[in-house]
Amino acid sequence: MTEAVQTSLPFTPRVFSGIQPSGGLTLGNYLGALKRFADTQDSGTQSLYCMVDLHAITVWQDPAKLRHATRELCAGFIASGLDPQKSILFNQSQVSEHTQLAWIFNCVARTGWMQRMTQFKDKAGKNAQNASLGLFAYPALMAADILIYHATHVPVGEDQKQHLELTRDIATKFNHDYGVDFFPITEPVIEGAATRVMSLRDGSKKMSKSDPSDASRINMTDDADTIAKKIRKAKTDPEALPSEAKGLEDRPEARNLVNIYAALADMSVDDVLREAGGKQFSAFKPMLSELAVEKLAPISTEMARLMQDTAEIDAILAKGAADARVIAAPILKKTYEIVGMVGA
Ligand code: TRP
């Protein structure tokens, strides 16, 4: 990880992150999470990546689609270079310790804390009375995902910052209420705004699978022609590219395309602009299309191959769950002991 290890307690560094299998992976998921995770897998820190299927069902999911999306997400991880021998890759529902710890956290966290969560307010919309109880308790399950492994570092997008603060609040209150130093105070590792992938139609909005316009995003399953067409149609401004990053400051669409190029090419924005500065978008867009197709085509091909044989994916997830349980089971047992459960 790039950021310094800073926990209040001497816990071994361990990375955990979760992604919802709610269908449809975008270039934003790839650059913001999957590639980022694969790039750090040789850092020597133990890492766990979880497909949070139990979080997905806090809003309605068609069962067949959920199953497909979970496997597709797993295929996306592997096709992006994540090695299941190096990182633990699994789906949440196969490790029941998550929900067991979540119940304890339901009893530690306060309803007032949940009510303040902006994601709940956004997802519940106007009719919060009709939201599922699971959607309300979502952040306590998320805290359990992280703390059942004593994870110290959690790479996520900016939108998850509030949930991670709540995770720290839950750990702090648990430790305080029971007079222990048991759960670590987890450090968020927030993806910087400089690298966030934005919509191709509006540089102020995050690229999202839920945007009604398919032209706003590149899907990891788009073919070469579709990628090229979406980039050709991407919103830009009439200026040429600047020769330094600061020339992109008030040009969100231009900045987004340059950021995407830099991330795909593993280059800094300044290095990209050293090469492409002065070019018009009519010249830069074909360069970007070519690079995007070159990087994404092998990934979507590998995803399609993996999806033909779900037995291989299912075996990877089963092994990941077994590995995860080796860490989670003793932490749950100790938690039960601390709380006063007989038989723990
Ligand atoms: N809430 C996260 C999201 O929507 C997904 C998630 C669930 C997660 N559990 C987690 C992320 C634990 C990091 C750690 O993006």
XYZ file of C-alpha atoms and ligand atoms in Angstrom:
359
model
C 0.000 0.000 0.000
C 1.201 3.483 -0.659
C 0.165 5.038 2.638
C 2.008 4.660 5.896
C 0.753 2.042 8.298
C -0.928 3.890 11.150
C -3.091 2.081 13.628
C -3.420 2.881 17.274
C -2.657 -0.730 18.151
C 0.145 -3.021 17.063
C -1.813 -5.099 14.572
C -0.170 -6.857 11.659
C -1.010 -4.943 8.472
C -3.814 -6.672 6.584
C -5.805 -5.328 3.663
C -9.523 -5.962 3.150
C -11.859 -4.624 0.529
C -15.308 -5.540 -0.692
C -17.207 -5.032 -3.918
C -20.925 -5.590 -4.428
C -21.824 -8.142 -7.080
C -24.728 -6.108 -8.348
C -23.926 -6.670 -12.020
C -21.932 -4.805 -14.640
C -18.256 -3.981 -14.171
C -16.987 -0.712 -15.610
C -13.611 0.784 -16.415
C -14.074 2.636 -13.112
C -14.191 -0.668 -11.192
C -11.168 -1.884 -13.119
C -8.914 1.144 -12.603
C -10.248 2.117 -9.171
C -10.287 -1.339 -7.615
C -9.407 -4.484 -9.581
C -6.203 -3.253 -11.234
C -5.228 -1.345 -8.126
C -5.594 -4.504 -6.024
C -3.666 -6.610 -8.552
C -0.872 -4.017 -8.689
C -0.325 -4.231 -4.919
C -0.574 -8.005 -4.514
C 3.203 -8.429 -4.331
C 3.653 -5.850 -1.574
C 3.920 -8.610 1.025
C 0.799 -7.524 2.938
C -1.877 -10.178 3.277
C -4.970 -9.116 1.338
C -8.569 -10.272 1.256
C -11.034 -9.283 -1.458
C -14.653 -10.088 -0.916
C -17.684 -10.190 -3.183
C -20.263 -8.835 -0.768
C -23.359 -10.723 -1.896
C -25.092 -10.172 1.458
C -24.726 -6.432 1.000
C -26.108 -6.697 -2.526
C -29.439 -8.091 -1.288
C -30.075 -5.061 0.934
C -31.892 -3.972 -2.221
C -33.797 -6.485 -4.353
C -31.651 -8.840 -6.472
C -32.969 -11.448 -8.830
C -31.388 -14.723 -7.568
C -30.157 -15.956 -10.967
C -28.665 -12.543 -11.744
C -27.008 -12.328 -8.347
C -25.362 -15.711 -8.846
C -24.176 -14.643 -12.287
C -22.903 -11.280 -11.031
C -20.953 -12.872 -8.175
C -19.203 -15.262 -10.545
C -18.623 -12.516 -13.098
C -17.055 -10.298 -10.457
C -14.773 -13.150 -9.451
C -13.865 -13.643 -13.119
C -13.183 -9.895 -13.343
C -10.777 -10.049 -10.418
C -8.860 -12.959 -11.913
C -8.847 -11.589 -15.455
C -7.494 -8.302 -14.072
C -4.457 -10.135 -12.765
C -5.441 -10.920 -9.214
C -3.834 -14.195 -8.246
C -6.013 -16.276 -5.905
C -2.825 -17.912 -4.622
C -1.534 -14.547 -3.416
C -4.752 -12.907 -2.198
C -7.819 -14.410 -0.603
C -10.728 -14.081 -3.009
C -14.159 -15.142 -1.764
C -17.836 -14.323 -1.479
C -19.175 -13.015 1.797
C -22.050 -15.460 2.312
C -19.669 -18.448 2.377
C -17.994 -17.145 5.527
C -20.762 -17.010 8.107
C -18.508 -15.292 10.657
C -19.270 -12.007 8.854
C -22.950 -12.126 9.764
C -22.258 -13.483 13.225
C -19.987 -10.568 14.036
C -22.441 -8.201 12.336
C -25.081 -9.159 14.885
C -22.751 -8.222 17.728
C -22.072 -4.923 15.973
C -25.810 -4.337 15.537
C -25.875 -4.307 19.313
C -22.847 -1.991 19.624
C -23.773 0.576 16.973
C -26.529 3.106 17.698
C -29.525 3.669 15.425
C -28.659 7.368 15.385
C -25.330 6.549 13.754
C -27.088 4.617 10.991
C -29.572 7.410 10.423
C -26.743 9.799 9.578
C -25.334 7.624 6.777
C -25.627 9.480 3.492
C -25.579 6.243 1.462
C -28.637 5.036 3.377
C -30.422 8.319 2.784
C -29.569 8.228 -0.928
C -30.518 4.588 -1.439
C -33.643 4.666 0.718
C -34.868 7.775 -1.076
C -38.052 9.516 -0.025
C -39.727 6.467 1.421
C -37.207 5.405 4.085
C -39.929 3.521 5.997
C -40.062 1.100 3.113
C -36.290 0.451 2.974
C -35.160 -2.972 4.157
C -33.833 -3.323 7.675
C -30.716 -4.757 6.020
C -30.137 -1.527 4.119
C -30.289 0.371 7.394
C -27.861 -2.013 9.126
C -25.591 -2.233 6.063
C -22.683 -0.335 7.693
C -22.591 -2.695 10.708
C -22.168 -5.658 8.343
C -19.473 -3.717 6.511
C -17.666 -3.081 9.806
C -17.905 -6.815 10.514
C -16.453 -7.630 7.058
C -13.391 -5.630 7.943
C -12.998 -6.334 11.639
C -13.591 -10.104 11.475
C -10.071 -10.151 9.955
C -8.635 -7.399 12.140
C -7.938 -5.654 8.842
C -5.867 -2.505 9.233
C -6.190 -1.022 5.744
C -9.247 -0.717 3.545
C -8.861 0.617 0.011
C -12.169 2.128 -1.142
C -13.607 5.018 -3.109
C -14.330 8.400 -1.569
C -18.032 7.490 -1.213
C -17.196 4.854 1.436
C -15.362 7.241 3.762
C -18.316 7.716 6.074
C -18.829 3.960 6.401
C -15.189 3.547 7.365
C -15.475 6.249 9.999
C -18.420 4.309 11.390
C -16.286 1.144 11.368
C -13.755 2.998 13.509
C -16.546 4.196 15.809
C -17.834 0.638 16.232
C -14.328 -0.693 17.002
C -13.736 2.115 19.474
C -17.061 1.640 21.241
C -16.668 -2.148 21.404
C -13.145 -1.813 22.838
C -14.357 0.807 25.313
C -17.572 -0.957 26.400
C -15.816 -4.254 27.038
C -12.582 -2.728 28.318
C -10.398 -4.416 25.708
C -7.954 -3.478 22.961
C -9.347 -6.077 20.645
C -10.389 -4.466 17.368
C -7.973 -2.325 15.358
C -8.871 1.214 14.357
C -8.822 0.698 10.615
C -7.190 3.155 8.227
C -9.104 4.078 5.107
C -6.977 4.123 1.963
C -9.104 6.425 -0.143
C -8.664 6.499 -3.870
C -7.525 10.005 -4.828
C -9.780 12.328 -6.836
C -6.933 12.586 -9.348
C -7.382 8.963 -10.402
C -11.143 8.553 -10.059
C -12.758 7.579 -13.338
C -15.582 9.917 -14.271
C -18.514 9.628 -16.674
C -17.638 10.071 -20.356
C -20.673 12.381 -20.707
C -20.154 14.534 -17.609
C -16.727 14.967 -16.021
C -18.241 15.911 -12.662
C -20.031 12.562 -12.162
C -18.435 9.251 -11.263
C -18.500 6.585 -14.005
C -21.271 4.279 -12.861
C -23.034 1.142 -13.986
C -26.286 2.708 -12.832
C -26.056 5.766 -15.114
C -29.003 5.494 -17.542
C -26.712 6.342 -20.456
C -24.541 3.417 -21.562
C -22.409 5.931 -23.482
C -21.315 7.394 -20.139
C -19.237 4.343 -19.282
C -16.945 1.691 -20.670
C -18.075 -1.741 -19.543
C -15.447 -4.402 -19.032
C -17.402 -6.579 -21.445
C -17.598 -3.962 -24.263
C -16.031 -5.043 -27.530
C -13.358 -3.053 -29.370
C -15.801 -1.201 -31.641
C -18.017 -0.176 -28.748
C -15.048 1.109 -26.750
C -13.754 3.097 -29.719
C -17.201 4.558 -30.400
C -17.761 5.612 -26.780
C -14.373 7.296 -26.604
C -14.959 9.032 -29.932
C -18.248 10.402 -28.596
C -16.893 11.285 -25.138
C -17.535 14.870 -24.114
C -14.502 17.153 -24.384
C -13.778 20.830 -24.797
C -12.443 22.536 -27.919
C -8.943 23.258 -26.548
C -5.818 21.256 -27.320
C -4.233 19.234 -24.513
C -2.000 21.246 -22.202
C 1.608 20.225 -21.652
C 1.345 20.062 -17.837
C -1.187 18.607 -15.376
C -2.140 21.987 -13.975
C -3.520 22.973 -17.379
C -6.299 20.413 -16.787
C -7.576 21.972 -13.576
C -10.822 23.476 -14.827
C -11.318 20.961 -17.621
C -12.977 17.955 -15.967
C -13.696 16.021 -19.192
C -10.209 16.567 -20.573
C -8.700 15.629 -17.249
C -10.755 12.449 -17.094
C -9.573 11.211 -20.492
C -5.947 11.999 -19.663
C -6.302 10.288 -16.273
C -7.750 7.192 -17.929
C -4.864 7.127 -20.395
C -2.310 7.535 -17.612
C -3.868 4.801 -15.464
C -4.141 2.330 -18.356
C -0.570 3.025 -19.475
C 0.849 3.049 -15.916
C 2.211 6.523 -16.574
C 1.975 9.777 -14.637
C -0.329 12.478 -16.003
C 2.689 14.702 -16.583
C 4.391 12.005 -18.646
C 1.250 11.565 -20.748
C 1.098 15.317 -21.346
C 4.774 15.461 -22.194
C 3.914 13.159 -25.103
C 0.429 14.344 -25.957
C 0.523 18.045 -24.966
C -0.525 20.282 -27.855
C -2.576 17.544 -29.541
C -6.251 18.061 -30.324
C -8.777 15.539 -29.021
C -9.282 14.378 -32.590
C -5.741 13.002 -32.352
C -5.719 12.000 -28.681
C -8.978 10.041 -28.681
C -7.754 7.429 -31.192
C -4.610 6.966 -29.064
C -6.784 6.434 -26.010
C -9.111 4.013 -27.844
C -6.203 1.960 -29.038
C -4.724 1.753 -25.559
C -8.074 0.960 -23.924
C -8.797 -1.826 -26.394
C -5.263 -3.201 -26.024
C -5.630 -3.368 -22.232
C -9.281 -4.358 -21.907
C -9.717 -6.874 -24.735
C -7.582 -9.575 -23.096
C -9.454 -9.022 -19.824
C -12.914 -9.386 -21.334
C -11.756 -12.427 -23.314
C -10.449 -14.064 -20.146
C -13.649 -13.167 -18.268
C -15.722 -14.793 -21.010
C -13.517 -17.902 -20.884
C -13.855 -18.187 -17.106
C -17.611 -17.689 -17.277
C -17.910 -20.717 -19.568
C -16.744 -22.985 -16.781
C -18.247 -21.807 -13.538
C -16.821 -24.876 -11.735
C -13.376 -23.259 -11.811
C -14.700 -19.989 -10.369
C -16.745 -21.791 -7.739
C -13.674 -23.783 -6.675
C -11.652 -20.573 -6.320
C -14.376 -18.995 -4.191
C -14.702 -22.108 -2.024
C -10.959 -22.210 -1.404
C -10.931 -18.467 -0.660
C -13.759 -18.920 1.842
C -11.875 -21.729 3.587
C -8.742 -19.565 3.796
C -10.758 -16.605 5.068
C -12.417 -18.729 7.734
C -9.011 -19.712 9.136
C -8.509 -16.059 10.078
C -12.109 -15.221 10.937
C -13.068 -18.169 13.175
C -10.642 -17.480 16.062
C -11.484 -13.762 15.991
C -15.212 -14.549 16.252
C -14.578 -17.033 19.054
C -12.595 -14.454 20.994
C -15.300 -11.842 20.391
C -17.974 -14.211 21.760
C -15.798 -14.844 24.808
C -15.354 -11.113 25.401
C -19.107 -10.550 25.074
C -19.950 -13.388 27.480
C -21.358 -16.146 25.306
C -21.249 -19.543 26.985
C -19.535 -22.211 24.889
C -17.295 -19.842 22.959
N -19.969 -0.651 0.808
C -18.952 -0.955 -0.175
C -19.355 -0.328 -1.496
O -20.528 -0.214 -1.784
C -18.770 -2.437 -0.336
C -18.234 -3.073 0.910
C -18.899 -3.914 1.730
C -16.943 -2.888 1.432
N -18.093 -4.299 2.737
C -16.894 -3.691 2.620
C -15.835 -2.137 1.069
C -15.764 -3.731 3.403
C -14.715 -2.194 1.864
C -14.678 -2.980 3.026
O -18.492 0.012 -2.262
